[in-house]
Amino acid sequence: MVSRAQRGALADWFWTIDRVFLITFIVLLGIGFMLSFAASPAVAERIGLDSFHFVRRQAAFTVPCLLTMVGLSFLTPRQVRRAALLILLAAIGLMILALFFGPEVKGAHRWINFGSLSIQPSEFMKPAFVVVCAWLFAEHARQPEIPGNFFAILLFMVVVALLMVQPDFGQTVLTSVVWGGMFFMAGVPWIFIVLLAVGGGLGSTLAYYTMPHVAGRIDRFLTGDGDTFQVDTAREAIIRGHWFGVGPGEGIVKRIIPDAHTDFIFSVAAEEFGIAFCMVLVAIFAFLVVRGLKHAFREKNDFNRFAVAGLVLQIGVQSMINIGVNLELLPAKGMTLPLISYGGSSMVAIGITAGFILALTRHRPEQRSQERRLFRSAGVAAE
């Protein structure tokens, strides 16, 4: 245990970090590793790999995820902004390179290879994009003559255009919803919110009529016709689990779900551990979002408020999309369950998200004191 009397970076970090957030993120990582034993062996055997191939890789991905999360949590808000800007520029550059030099996977160019290492740049773009947009919104709120909102809109258009040409409609929806929520928090006029909603509707309609894979998934969701094997099997796994599951390692339906270890790990959890366990998992994600929004609403610093709210919304909306697909409440979409699903890029990127949240929600008495002094000074000047 670190004493309060101690001084130093580690002691300051320990006593200023939101330990409830930190423990919650670590618990989710632990649940993800536990579920990898349930979900991944059958997938590995089906494609001719060692049974614990994905389990070992999940353990390997957990280490950089945890190190990234803890390392970034030491940053100050100014350092968070700088780190996010660098990550965003690198991610956008890699997304452009992936379009021309990345391998085609299921008709999409989302990955770029560095030797044996494959990276999905759009995963790293998401938390950095949220932080940079929060910075732009905050600067405009602080000094209206700075065109922060305008630059945030331009950045949003660039990111959405890159996601659509990959194509990755699910990430586009996720990014748009989170950005729209932050835009609303920034206090923009209602007309802009209406225009954003209309633009989203028009964009979705255009995607439906111009992208066959988007139209196919929506049609299968609405009519039930076509190849619905994976979502139907996931539903069977959830039904078979009932309230308390069939027991660890006893799942049968999970063995024939193609993406059991990634997009449909929630269904595997339902079959082996039951609906009650899944409700606890949903409650953990809901707790993260509510606690993050509580932090955001108490913040007097606009940047911290917008960034924390946007980052927890990103985790919450991504979780909702993944769980909604598993429950057949949304059209099928390849999106991971944060910190739970298998995937190196996804796990490290969520580690960045968690690290930024921990850094921005740290208790900084000297910063709060300075903000109060500035607020009182502004009040006296106004009088």
mmCIF file of N, CA and C in Angstrom, residues 108-228:
data_model
loop_
_atom_site.group_PDB
_atom_site.id
_atom_site.type_symbol
_atom_site.label_atom_id
_atom_site.label_comp_id
_atom_site.label_asym_id
_atom_site.label_seq_id
_atom_site.Cartn_x
_atom_site.Cartn_y
_atom_site.Cartn_z
ATOM 1 N N ALA A 108 -13.296 -5.377 -47.528
ATOM 2 C CA ALA A 108 -12.976 -4.103 -46.888
ATOM 3 C C ALA A 108 -11.467 -3.953 -46.728
ATOM 4 N N HIS A 109 -11.011 -2.706 -46.735
ATOM 5 C CA HIS A 109 -9.592 -2.389 -46.538
ATOM 6 C C HIS A 109 -9.448 -1.635 -45.221
ATOM 7 N N ARG A 110 -9.471 -2.378 -44.129
ATOM 8 C CA ARG A 110 -9.419 -1.767 -42.803
ATOM 9 C C ARG A 110 -8.107 -2.044 -42.086
ATOM 10 N N TRP A 111 -7.298 -2.922 -42.621
ATOM 11 C CA TRP A 111 -6.103 -3.366 -41.924
ATOM 12 C C TRP A 111 -4.860 -2.959 -42.707
ATOM 13 N N ILE A 112 -3.756 -2.832 -41.982
ATOM 14 C CA ILE A 112 -2.466 -2.625 -42.620
ATOM 15 C C ILE A 112 -1.455 -3.509 -41.894
ATOM 16 N N ASN A 113 -0.590 -4.151 -42.652
ATOM 17 C CA ASN A 113 0.352 -5.119 -42.091
ATOM 18 C C ASN A 113 1.746 -4.532 -41.976
ATOM 19 N N PHE A 114 2.385 -4.818 -40.848
ATOM 20 C CA PHE A 114 3.790 -4.502 -40.631
ATOM 21 C C PHE A 114 4.483 -5.820 -40.295
ATOM 22 N N GLY A 115 4.918 -6.522 -41.333
ATOM 23 C CA GLY A 115 5.463 -7.853 -41.128
ATOM 24 C C GLY A 115 4.358 -8.800 -40.695
ATOM 25 N N SER A 116 4.537 -9.424 -39.541
ATOM 26 C CA SER A 116 3.520 -10.344 -39.027
ATOM 27 C C SER A 116 2.475 -9.623 -38.175
ATOM 28 N N LEU A 117 2.653 -8.313 -37.987
ATOM 29 C CA LEU A 117 1.739 -7.546 -37.151
ATOM 30 C C LEU A 117 0.680 -6.866 -38.012
ATOM 31 N N SER A 118 -0.597 -7.106 -37.686
ATOM 32 C CA SER A 118 -1.708 -6.471 -38.392
ATOM 33 C C SER A 118 -2.371 -5.451 -37.470
ATOM 34 N N ILE A 119 -2.613 -4.259 -37.996
ATOM 35 C CA ILE A 119 -3.191 -3.172 -37.208
ATOM 36 C C ILE A 119 -4.437 -2.648 -37.906
ATOM 37 N N GLN A 120 -5.486 -2.377 -37.133
ATOM 38 C CA GLN A 120 -6.684 -1.730 -37.654
ATOM 39 C C GLN A 120 -6.664 -0.277 -37.169
ATOM 40 N N PRO A 121 -6.198 0.648 -38.011
ATOM 41 C CA PRO A 121 -5.991 2.035 -37.568
ATOM 42 C C PRO A 121 -7.256 2.718 -37.055
ATOM 43 N N SER A 122 -8.419 2.354 -37.598
ATOM 44 C CA SER A 122 -9.646 3.035 -37.186
ATOM 45 C C SER A 122 -9.944 2.829 -35.704
ATOM 46 N N GLU A 123 -9.475 1.724 -35.126
ATOM 47 C CA GLU A 123 -9.688 1.495 -33.694
ATOM 48 C C GLU A 123 -8.936 2.532 -32.866
ATOM 49 N N PHE A 124 -7.724 2.878 -33.287
ATOM 50 C CA PHE A 124 -6.929 3.852 -32.551
ATOM 51 C C PHE A 124 -7.399 5.279 -32.842
ATOM 52 N N MET A 125 -8.038 5.443 -33.993
ATOM 53 C CA MET A 125 -8.555 6.765 -34.333
ATOM 54 C C MET A 125 -9.658 7.201 -33.378
ATOM 55 N N LYS A 126 -10.496 6.270 -32.927
ATOM 56 C CA LYS A 126 -11.711 6.629 -32.187
ATOM 57 C C LYS A 126 -11.445 7.407 -30.896
ATOM 58 N N PRO A 127 -10.635 6.912 -29.954
ATOM 59 C CA PRO A 127 -10.434 7.705 -28.724
ATOM 60 C C PRO A 127 -9.711 9.011 -28.988
ATOM 61 N N ALA A 128 -8.744 8.995 -29.920
ATOM 62 C CA ALA A 128 -8.015 10.223 -30.235
ATOM 63 C C ALA A 128 -8.931 11.253 -30.873
ATOM 64 N N PHE A 129 -9.831 10.816 -31.735
ATOM 65 C CA PHE A 129 -10.789 11.708 -32.387
ATOM 66 C C PHE A 129 -11.689 12.376 -31.354
ATOM 67 N N VAL A 130 -12.153 11.611 -30.368
ATOM 68 C CA VAL A 130 -13.015 12.158 -29.321
ATOM 69 C C VAL A 130 -12.287 13.256 -28.556
ATOM 70 N N VAL A 131 -11.039 12.998 -28.164
ATOM 71 C CA VAL A 131 -10.290 13.961 -27.357
ATOM 72 C C VAL A 131 -9.998 15.226 -28.157
ATOM 73 N N VAL A 132 -9.584 15.077 -29.412
ATOM 74 C CA VAL A 132 -9.266 16.248 -30.228
ATOM 75 C C VAL A 132 -10.525 17.087 -30.481
ATOM 76 N N CYS A 133 -11.651 16.437 -30.750
ATOM 77 C CA CYS A 133 -12.899 17.186 -30.949
ATOM 78 C C CYS A 133 -13.322 17.882 -29.654
ATOM 79 N N ALA A 134 -13.119 17.229 -28.513
ATOM 80 C CA ALA A 134 -13.420 17.870 -27.228
ATOM 81 C C ALA A 134 -12.573 19.122 -27.054
ATOM 82 N N TRP A 135 -11.334 19.044 -27.446
ATOM 83 C CA TRP A 135 -10.423 20.185 -27.393
ATOM 84 C C TRP A 135 -10.946 21.330 -28.259
ATOM 85 N N LEU A 136 -11.364 21.015 -29.478
ATOM 86 C CA LEU A 136 -11.867 22.044 -30.397
ATOM 87 C C LEU A 136 -13.155 22.673 -29.874
ATOM 88 N N PHE A 137 -14.077 21.837 -29.380
ATOM 89 C CA PHE A 137 -15.324 22.367 -28.815
ATOM 90 C C PHE A 137 -15.034 23.271 -27.615
ATOM 91 N N ALA A 138 -14.092 22.843 -26.760
ATOM 92 C CA ALA A 138 -13.767 23.611 -25.558
ATOM 93 C C ALA A 138 -13.126 24.951 -25.906
ATOM 94 N N GLU A 139 -12.252 24.953 -26.909
ATOM 95 C CA GLU A 139 -11.612 26.201 -27.318
ATOM 96 C C GLU A 139 -12.637 27.187 -27.864
ATOM 97 N N HIS A 140 -13.606 26.686 -28.610
ATOM 98 C CA HIS A 140 -14.653 27.567 -29.129
ATOM 99 C C HIS A 140 -15.515 28.111 -27.983
ATOM 100 N N ALA A 141 -15.795 27.262 -26.973
ATOM 101 C CA ALA A 141 -16.589 27.727 -25.833
ATOM 102 C C ALA A 141 -15.823 28.762 -25.016
ATOM 103 N N ARG A 142 -14.496 28.607 -24.938
ATOM 104 C CA ARG A 142 -13.673 29.549 -24.168
ATOM 105 C C ARG A 142 -13.504 30.873 -24.899
ATOM 106 N N GLN A 143 -13.266 30.793 -26.221
ATOM 107 C CA GLN A 143 -13.095 31.993 -27.036
ATOM 108 C C GLN A 143 -13.905 31.818 -28.320
ATOM 109 N N PRO A 144 -15.122 32.340 -28.360
ATOM 110 C CA PRO A 144 -16.000 32.138 -29.521
ATOM 111 C C PRO A 144 -15.402 32.567 -30.855
ATOM 112 N N GLU A 145 -14.406 33.475 -30.814
ATOM 113 C CA GLU A 145 -13.799 33.887 -32.083
ATOM 114 C C GLU A 145 -12.919 32.790 -32.693
ATOM 115 N N ILE A 146 -12.558 31.786 -31.895
ATOM 116 C CA ILE A 146 -11.799 30.642 -32.415
ATOM 117 C C ILE A 146 -12.778 29.681 -33.088
ATOM 118 N N PRO A 147 -12.578 29.340 -34.366
ATOM 119 C CA PRO A 147 -13.551 28.491 -35.085
ATOM 120 C C PRO A 147 -13.404 27.010 -34.735
ATOM 121 N N GLY A 148 -13.456 26.714 -33.429
ATOM 122 C CA GLY A 148 -13.268 25.327 -32.999
ATOM 123 C C GLY A 148 -14.355 24.405 -33.505
ATOM 124 N N ASN A 149 -15.618 24.840 -33.435
ATOM 125 C CA ASN A 149 -16.719 24.007 -33.909
ATOM 126 C C ASN A 149 -16.592 23.716 -35.398
ATOM 127 N N PHE A 150 -16.173 24.726 -36.150
ATOM 128 C CA PHE A 150 -16.010 24.551 -37.598
ATOM 129 C C PHE A 150 -14.944 23.498 -37.900
ATOM 130 N N PHE A 151 -13.812 23.581 -37.195
ATOM 131 C CA PHE A 151 -12.749 22.601 -37.422
ATOM 132 C C PHE A 151 -13.171 21.207 -36.956
ATOM 133 N N ALA A 152 -13.986 21.138 -35.887
ATOM 134 C CA ALA A 152 -14.498 19.839 -35.435
ATOM 135 C C ALA A 152 -15.401 19.218 -36.490
ATOM 136 N N ILE A 153 -16.201 20.054 -37.149
ATOM 137 C CA ILE A 153 -17.063 19.555 -38.228
ATOM 138 C C ILE A 153 -16.222 19.053 -39.399
ATOM 139 N N LEU A 154 -15.187 19.810 -39.770
ATOM 140 C CA LEU A 154 -14.301 19.387 -40.862
ATOM 141 C C LEU A 154 -13.619 18.055 -40.529
ATOM 142 N N LEU A 155 -13.126 17.939 -39.296
ATOM 143 C CA LEU A 155 -12.466 16.702 -38.878
ATOM 144 C C LEU A 155 -13.441 15.538 -38.907
ATOM 145 N N PHE A 156 -14.656 15.768 -38.451
ATOM 146 C CA PHE A 156 -15.680 14.729 -38.482
ATOM 147 C C PHE A 156 -15.950 14.263 -39.915
ATOM 148 N N MET A 157 -16.032 15.191 -40.851
ATOM 149 C CA MET A 157 -16.287 14.841 -42.249
ATOM 150 C C MET A 157 -15.142 14.026 -42.833
ATOM 151 N N VAL A 158 -13.898 14.382 -42.484
ATOM 152 C CA VAL A 158 -12.735 13.628 -42.972
ATOM 153 C C VAL A 158 -12.761 12.198 -42.445
ATOM 154 N N VAL A 159 -13.012 12.050 -41.146
ATOM 155 C CA VAL A 159 -13.014 10.719 -40.525
ATOM 156 C C VAL A 159 -14.141 9.857 -41.086
ATOM 157 N N VAL A 160 -15.343 10.432 -41.216
ATOM 158 C CA VAL A 160 -16.476 9.676 -41.749
ATOM 159 C C VAL A 160 -16.211 9.260 -43.198
ATOM 160 N N ALA A 161 -15.622 10.154 -43.983
ATOM 161 C CA ALA A 161 -15.312 9.812 -45.377
ATOM 162 C C ALA A 161 -14.336 8.638 -45.451
ATOM 163 N N LEU A 162 -13.319 8.632 -44.596
ATOM 164 C CA LEU A 162 -12.352 7.529 -44.586
ATOM 165 C C LEU A 162 -13.002 6.220 -44.151
ATOM 166 N N LEU A 163 -13.892 6.296 -43.164
ATOM 167 C CA LEU A 163 -14.570 5.081 -42.708
ATOM 168 C C LEU A 163 -15.501 4.523 -43.785
ATOM 169 N N MET A 164 -16.173 5.395 -44.507
ATOM 170 C CA MET A 164 -17.131 4.949 -45.520
ATOM 171 C C MET A 164 -16.448 4.328 -46.721
ATOM 172 N N VAL A 165 -15.248 4.806 -47.080
ATOM 173 C CA VAL A 165 -14.576 4.228 -48.254
ATOM 174 C C VAL A 165 -13.859 2.938 -47.900
ATOM 175 N N GLN A 166 -13.724 2.596 -46.616
ATOM 176 C CA GLN A 166 -13.053 1.330 -46.287
ATOM 177 C C GLN A 166 -13.764 0.088 -46.818
ATOM 178 N N PRO A 167 -15.048 -0.146 -46.732
ATOM 179 C CA PRO A 167 -16.066 0.590 -45.976
ATOM 180 C C PRO A 167 -16.258 -0.022 -44.587
ATOM 181 N N ASP A 168 -16.708 0.818 -43.629
ATOM 182 C CA ASP A 168 -17.002 0.355 -42.275
ATOM 183 C C ASP A 168 -18.184 1.166 -41.754
ATOM 184 N N PHE A 169 -19.377 0.698 -42.094
ATOM 185 C CA PHE A 169 -20.582 1.450 -41.755
ATOM 186 C C PHE A 169 -20.829 1.462 -40.248
ATOM 187 N N GLY A 170 -20.520 0.379 -39.567
ATOM 188 C CA GLY A 170 -20.744 0.316 -38.129
ATOM 189 C C GLY A 170 -19.910 1.331 -37.369
ATOM 190 N N GLN A 171 -18.613 1.418 -37.698
ATOM 191 C CA GLN A 171 -17.760 2.404 -37.047
ATOM 192 C C GLN A 171 -18.202 3.822 -37.390
ATOM 193 N N THR A 172 -18.736 3.998 -38.602
ATOM 194 C CA THR A 172 -19.248 5.316 -38.983
ATOM 195 C C THR A 172 -20.415 5.722 -38.094
ATOM 196 N N VAL A 173 -21.327 4.788 -37.858
ATOM 197 C CA VAL A 173 -22.476 5.069 -36.993
ATOM 198 C C VAL A 173 -22.004 5.374 -35.572
ATOM 199 N N LEU A 174 -21.088 4.546 -35.055
ATOM 200 C CA LEU A 174 -20.574 4.748 -33.699
ATOM 201 C C LEU A 174 -19.924 6.125 -33.564
ATOM 202 N N THR A 175 -19.039 6.466 -34.506
ATOM 203 C CA THR A 175 -18.349 7.750 -34.457
ATOM 204 C C THR A 175 -19.326 8.911 -34.560
ATOM 205 N N SER A 176 -20.328 8.775 -35.420
ATOM 206 C CA SER A 176 -21.307 9.851 -35.611
ATOM 207 C C SER A 176 -22.143 10.076 -34.366
ATOM 208 N N VAL A 177 -22.572 8.983 -33.720
ATOM 209 C CA VAL A 177 -23.398 9.107 -32.512
ATOM 210 C C VAL A 177 -22.609 9.783 -31.388
ATOM 211 N N VAL A 178 -21.364 9.352 -31.178
ATOM 212 C CA VAL A 178 -20.544 9.929 -30.112
ATOM 213 C C VAL A 178 -20.241 11.399 -30.412
ATOM 214 N N TRP A 179 -19.869 11.695 -31.648
ATOM 215 C CA TRP A 179 -19.569 13.081 -32.017
ATOM 216 C C TRP A 179 -20.819 13.953 -31.874
ATOM 217 N N GLY A 180 -21.969 13.435 -32.270
ATOM 218 C CA GLY A 180 -23.211 14.181 -32.129
ATOM 219 C C GLY A 180 -23.535 14.469 -30.676
ATOM 220 N N GLY A 181 -23.281 13.503 -29.790
ATOM 221 C CA GLY A 181 -23.510 13.725 -28.367
ATOM 222 C C GLY A 181 -22.615 14.819 -27.814
ATOM 223 N N MET A 182 -21.348 14.829 -28.217
ATOM 224 C CA MET A 182 -20.424 15.870 -27.772
ATOM 225 C C MET A 182 -20.827 17.231 -28.342
ATOM 226 N N PHE A 183 -21.252 17.239 -29.600
ATOM 227 C CA PHE A 183 -21.686 18.473 -30.252
ATOM 228 C C PHE A 183 -22.875 19.070 -29.498
ATOM 229 N N PHE A 184 -23.782 18.191 -29.064
ATOM 230 C CA PHE A 184 -24.938 18.635 -28.287
ATOM 231 C C PHE A 184 -24.498 19.218 -26.948
ATOM 232 N N MET A 185 -23.537 18.552 -26.280
ATOM 233 C CA MET A 185 -23.029 19.040 -24.997
ATOM 234 C C MET A 185 -22.349 20.400 -25.136
ATOM 235 N N ALA A 186 -21.766 20.642 -26.324
ATOM 236 C CA ALA A 186 -21.061 21.906 -26.544
ATOM 237 C C ALA A 186 -22.014 23.088 -26.650
ATOM 238 N N GLY A 187 -23.320 22.836 -26.625
ATOM 239 C CA GLY A 187 -24.295 23.905 -26.608
ATOM 240 C C GLY A 187 -24.596 24.507 -27.956
ATOM 241 N N VAL A 188 -24.519 23.696 -29.012
ATOM 242 C CA VAL A 188 -24.796 24.222 -30.344
ATOM 243 C C VAL A 188 -26.300 24.480 -30.500
ATOM 244 N N PRO A 189 -26.679 25.387 -31.399
ATOM 245 C CA PRO A 189 -28.107 25.638 -31.622
ATOM 246 C C PRO A 189 -28.833 24.380 -32.091
ATOM 247 N N TRP A 190 -30.118 24.290 -31.766
ATOM 248 C CA TRP A 190 -30.909 23.107 -32.113
ATOM 249 C C TRP A 190 -30.952 22.863 -33.616
ATOM 250 N N ILE A 191 -30.850 23.916 -34.402
ATOM 251 C CA ILE A 191 -30.919 23.736 -35.851
ATOM 252 C C ILE A 191 -29.791 22.841 -36.341
ATOM 253 N N PHE A 192 -28.607 22.942 -35.701
ATOM 254 C CA PHE A 192 -27.490 22.093 -36.096
ATOM 255 C C PHE A 192 -27.749 20.634 -35.722
ATOM 256 N N ILE A 193 -28.405 20.418 -34.583
ATOM 257 C CA ILE A 193 -28.740 19.051 -34.187
ATOM 258 C C ILE A 193 -29.729 18.448 -35.184
ATOM 259 N N VAL A 194 -30.707 19.249 -35.586
ATOM 260 C CA VAL A 194 -31.684 18.775 -36.570
ATOM 261 C C VAL A 194 -31.002 18.464 -37.897
ATOM 262 N N LEU A 195 -30.103 19.360 -38.324
ATOM 263 C CA LEU A 195 -29.376 19.133 -39.577
ATOM 264 C C LEU A 195 -28.510 17.875 -39.487
ATOM 265 N N LEU A 196 -27.899 17.646 -38.318
ATOM 266 C CA LEU A 196 -27.086 16.444 -38.139
ATOM 267 C C LEU A 196 -27.945 15.191 -38.231
ATOM 268 N N ALA A 197 -29.132 15.230 -37.616
ATOM 269 C CA ALA A 197 -30.031 14.075 -37.676
ATOM 270 C C ALA A 197 -30.493 13.825 -39.105
ATOM 271 N N VAL A 198 -30.838 14.897 -39.816
ATOM 272 C CA VAL A 198 -31.256 14.748 -41.217
ATOM 273 C C VAL A 198 -30.110 14.211 -42.057
ATOM 274 N N GLY A 199 -28.895 14.743 -41.817
ATOM 275 C CA GLY A 199 -27.732 14.256 -42.559
ATOM 276 C C GLY A 199 -27.457 12.787 -42.291
ATOM 277 N N GLY A 200 -27.647 12.368 -41.029
ATOM 278 C CA GLY A 200 -27.461 10.960 -40.701
ATOM 279 C C GLY A 200 -28.465 10.074 -41.409
ATOM 280 N N GLY A 201 -29.729 10.541 -41.460
ATOM 281 C CA GLY A 201 -30.750 9.773 -42.171
ATOM 282 C C GLY A 201 -30.469 9.668 -43.657
ATOM 283 N N LEU A 202 -30.052 10.787 -44.251
ATOM 284 C CA LEU A 202 -29.735 10.777 -45.684
ATOM 285 C C LEU A 202 -28.515 9.902 -45.968
ATOM 286 N N GLY A 203 -27.515 9.989 -45.076
ATOM 287 C CA GLY A 203 -26.323 9.162 -45.258
ATOM 288 C C GLY A 203 -26.638 7.681 -45.159
ATOM 289 N N SER A 204 -27.498 7.306 -44.208
ATOM 290 C CA SER A 204 -27.878 5.896 -44.062
ATOM 291 C C SER A 204 -28.654 5.414 -45.281
ATOM 292 N N THR A 205 -29.544 6.272 -45.796
ATOM 293 C CA THR A 205 -30.304 5.912 -46.995
ATOM 294 C C THR A 205 -29.387 5.730 -48.190
ATOM 295 N N LEU A 206 -28.425 6.649 -48.327
ATOM 296 C CA LEU A 206 -27.457 6.550 -49.430
ATOM 297 C C LEU A 206 -26.629 5.280 -49.318
ATOM 298 N N ALA A 207 -26.208 4.959 -48.082
ATOM 299 C CA ALA A 207 -25.423 3.737 -47.879
ATOM 300 C C ALA A 207 -26.236 2.498 -48.240
ATOM 301 N N TYR A 208 -27.522 2.519 -47.901
ATOM 302 C CA TYR A 208 -28.386 1.372 -48.204
ATOM 303 C C TYR A 208 -28.475 1.131 -49.710
ATOM 304 N N TYR A 209 -28.584 2.204 -50.494
ATOM 305 C CA TYR A 209 -28.782 2.058 -51.934
ATOM 306 C C TYR A 209 -27.476 1.961 -52.731
ATOM 307 N N THR A 210 -26.347 2.279 -52.104
ATOM 308 C CA THR A 210 -25.079 2.244 -52.842
ATOM 309 C C THR A 210 -24.121 1.160 -52.360
ATOM 310 N N MET A 211 -24.370 0.600 -51.163
ATOM 311 C CA MET A 211 -23.479 -0.423 -50.606
ATOM 312 C C MET A 211 -24.249 -1.722 -50.440
ATOM 313 N N PRO A 212 -24.007 -2.688 -51.316
ATOM 314 C CA PRO A 212 -24.770 -3.949 -51.275
ATOM 315 C C PRO A 212 -24.662 -4.673 -49.931
ATOM 316 N N HIS A 213 -23.487 -4.631 -49.295
ATOM 317 C CA HIS A 213 -23.348 -5.367 -48.034
ATOM 318 C C HIS A 213 -24.181 -4.723 -46.928
ATOM 319 N N VAL A 214 -24.314 -3.394 -46.949
ATOM 320 C CA VAL A 214 -25.164 -2.712 -45.967
ATOM 321 C C VAL A 214 -26.625 -3.063 -46.215
ATOM 322 N N ALA A 215 -27.033 -2.992 -47.490
ATOM 323 C CA ALA A 215 -28.422 -3.333 -47.833
ATOM 324 C C ALA A 215 -28.734 -4.778 -47.465
ATOM 325 N N GLY A 216 -27.764 -5.683 -47.715
ATOM 326 C CA GLY A 216 -27.984 -7.096 -47.415
ATOM 327 C C GLY A 216 -28.197 -7.341 -45.932
ATOM 328 N N ARG A 217 -27.394 -6.693 -45.096
ATOM 329 C CA ARG A 217 -27.533 -6.901 -43.650
ATOM 330 C C ARG A 217 -28.845 -6.327 -43.131
ATOM 331 N N ILE A 218 -29.232 -5.161 -43.636
ATOM 332 C CA ILE A 218 -30.490 -4.563 -43.194
ATOM 333 C C ILE A 218 -31.676 -5.405 -43.663
ATOM 334 N N ASP A 219 -31.632 -5.873 -44.907
ATOM 335 C CA ASP A 219 -32.720 -6.705 -45.428
ATOM 336 C C ASP A 219 -32.842 -8.007 -44.644
ATOM 337 N N ARG A 220 -31.701 -8.633 -44.331
ATOM 338 C CA ARG A 220 -31.744 -9.881 -43.561
ATOM 339 C C ARG A 220 -32.301 -9.631 -42.165
ATOM 340 N N PHE A 221 -31.967 -8.483 -41.595
ATOM 341 C CA PHE A 221 -32.476 -8.158 -40.271
ATOM 342 C C PHE A 221 -33.985 -7.934 -40.295
ATOM 343 N N LEU A 222 -34.475 -7.265 -41.341
ATOM 344 C CA LEU A 222 -35.894 -6.928 -41.404
ATOM 345 C C LEU A 222 -36.759 -8.101 -41.848
ATOM 346 N N THR A 223 -36.241 -8.924 -42.774
ATOM 347 C CA THR A 223 -37.060 -9.992 -43.353
ATOM 348 C C THR A 223 -36.722 -11.378 -42.821
ATOM 349 N N GLY A 224 -35.488 -11.566 -42.350
ATOM 350 C CA GLY A 224 -35.068 -12.890 -41.915
ATOM 351 C C GLY A 224 -34.656 -13.797 -43.049
ATOM 352 N N ASP A 225 -34.669 -13.284 -44.288
ATOM 353 C CA ASP A 225 -34.269 -14.085 -45.444
ATOM 354 C C ASP A 225 -32.757 -13.980 -45.660
ATOM 355 N N GLY A 226 -32.189 -14.992 -46.302
ATOM 356 C CA GLY A 226 -30.766 -14.975 -46.599
ATOM 357 C C GLY A 226 -29.957 -15.688 -45.527
ATOM 358 N N ASP A 227 -28.646 -15.411 -45.530
ATOM 359 C CA ASP A 227 -27.730 -16.082 -44.616
ATOM 360 C C ASP A 227 -27.775 -15.420 -43.245
ATOM 361 N N THR A 228 -28.567 -15.986 -42.352
ATOM 362 C CA THR A 228 -28.660 -15.475 -40.980
ATOM 363 C C THR A 228 -28.155 -16.512 -39.982
#
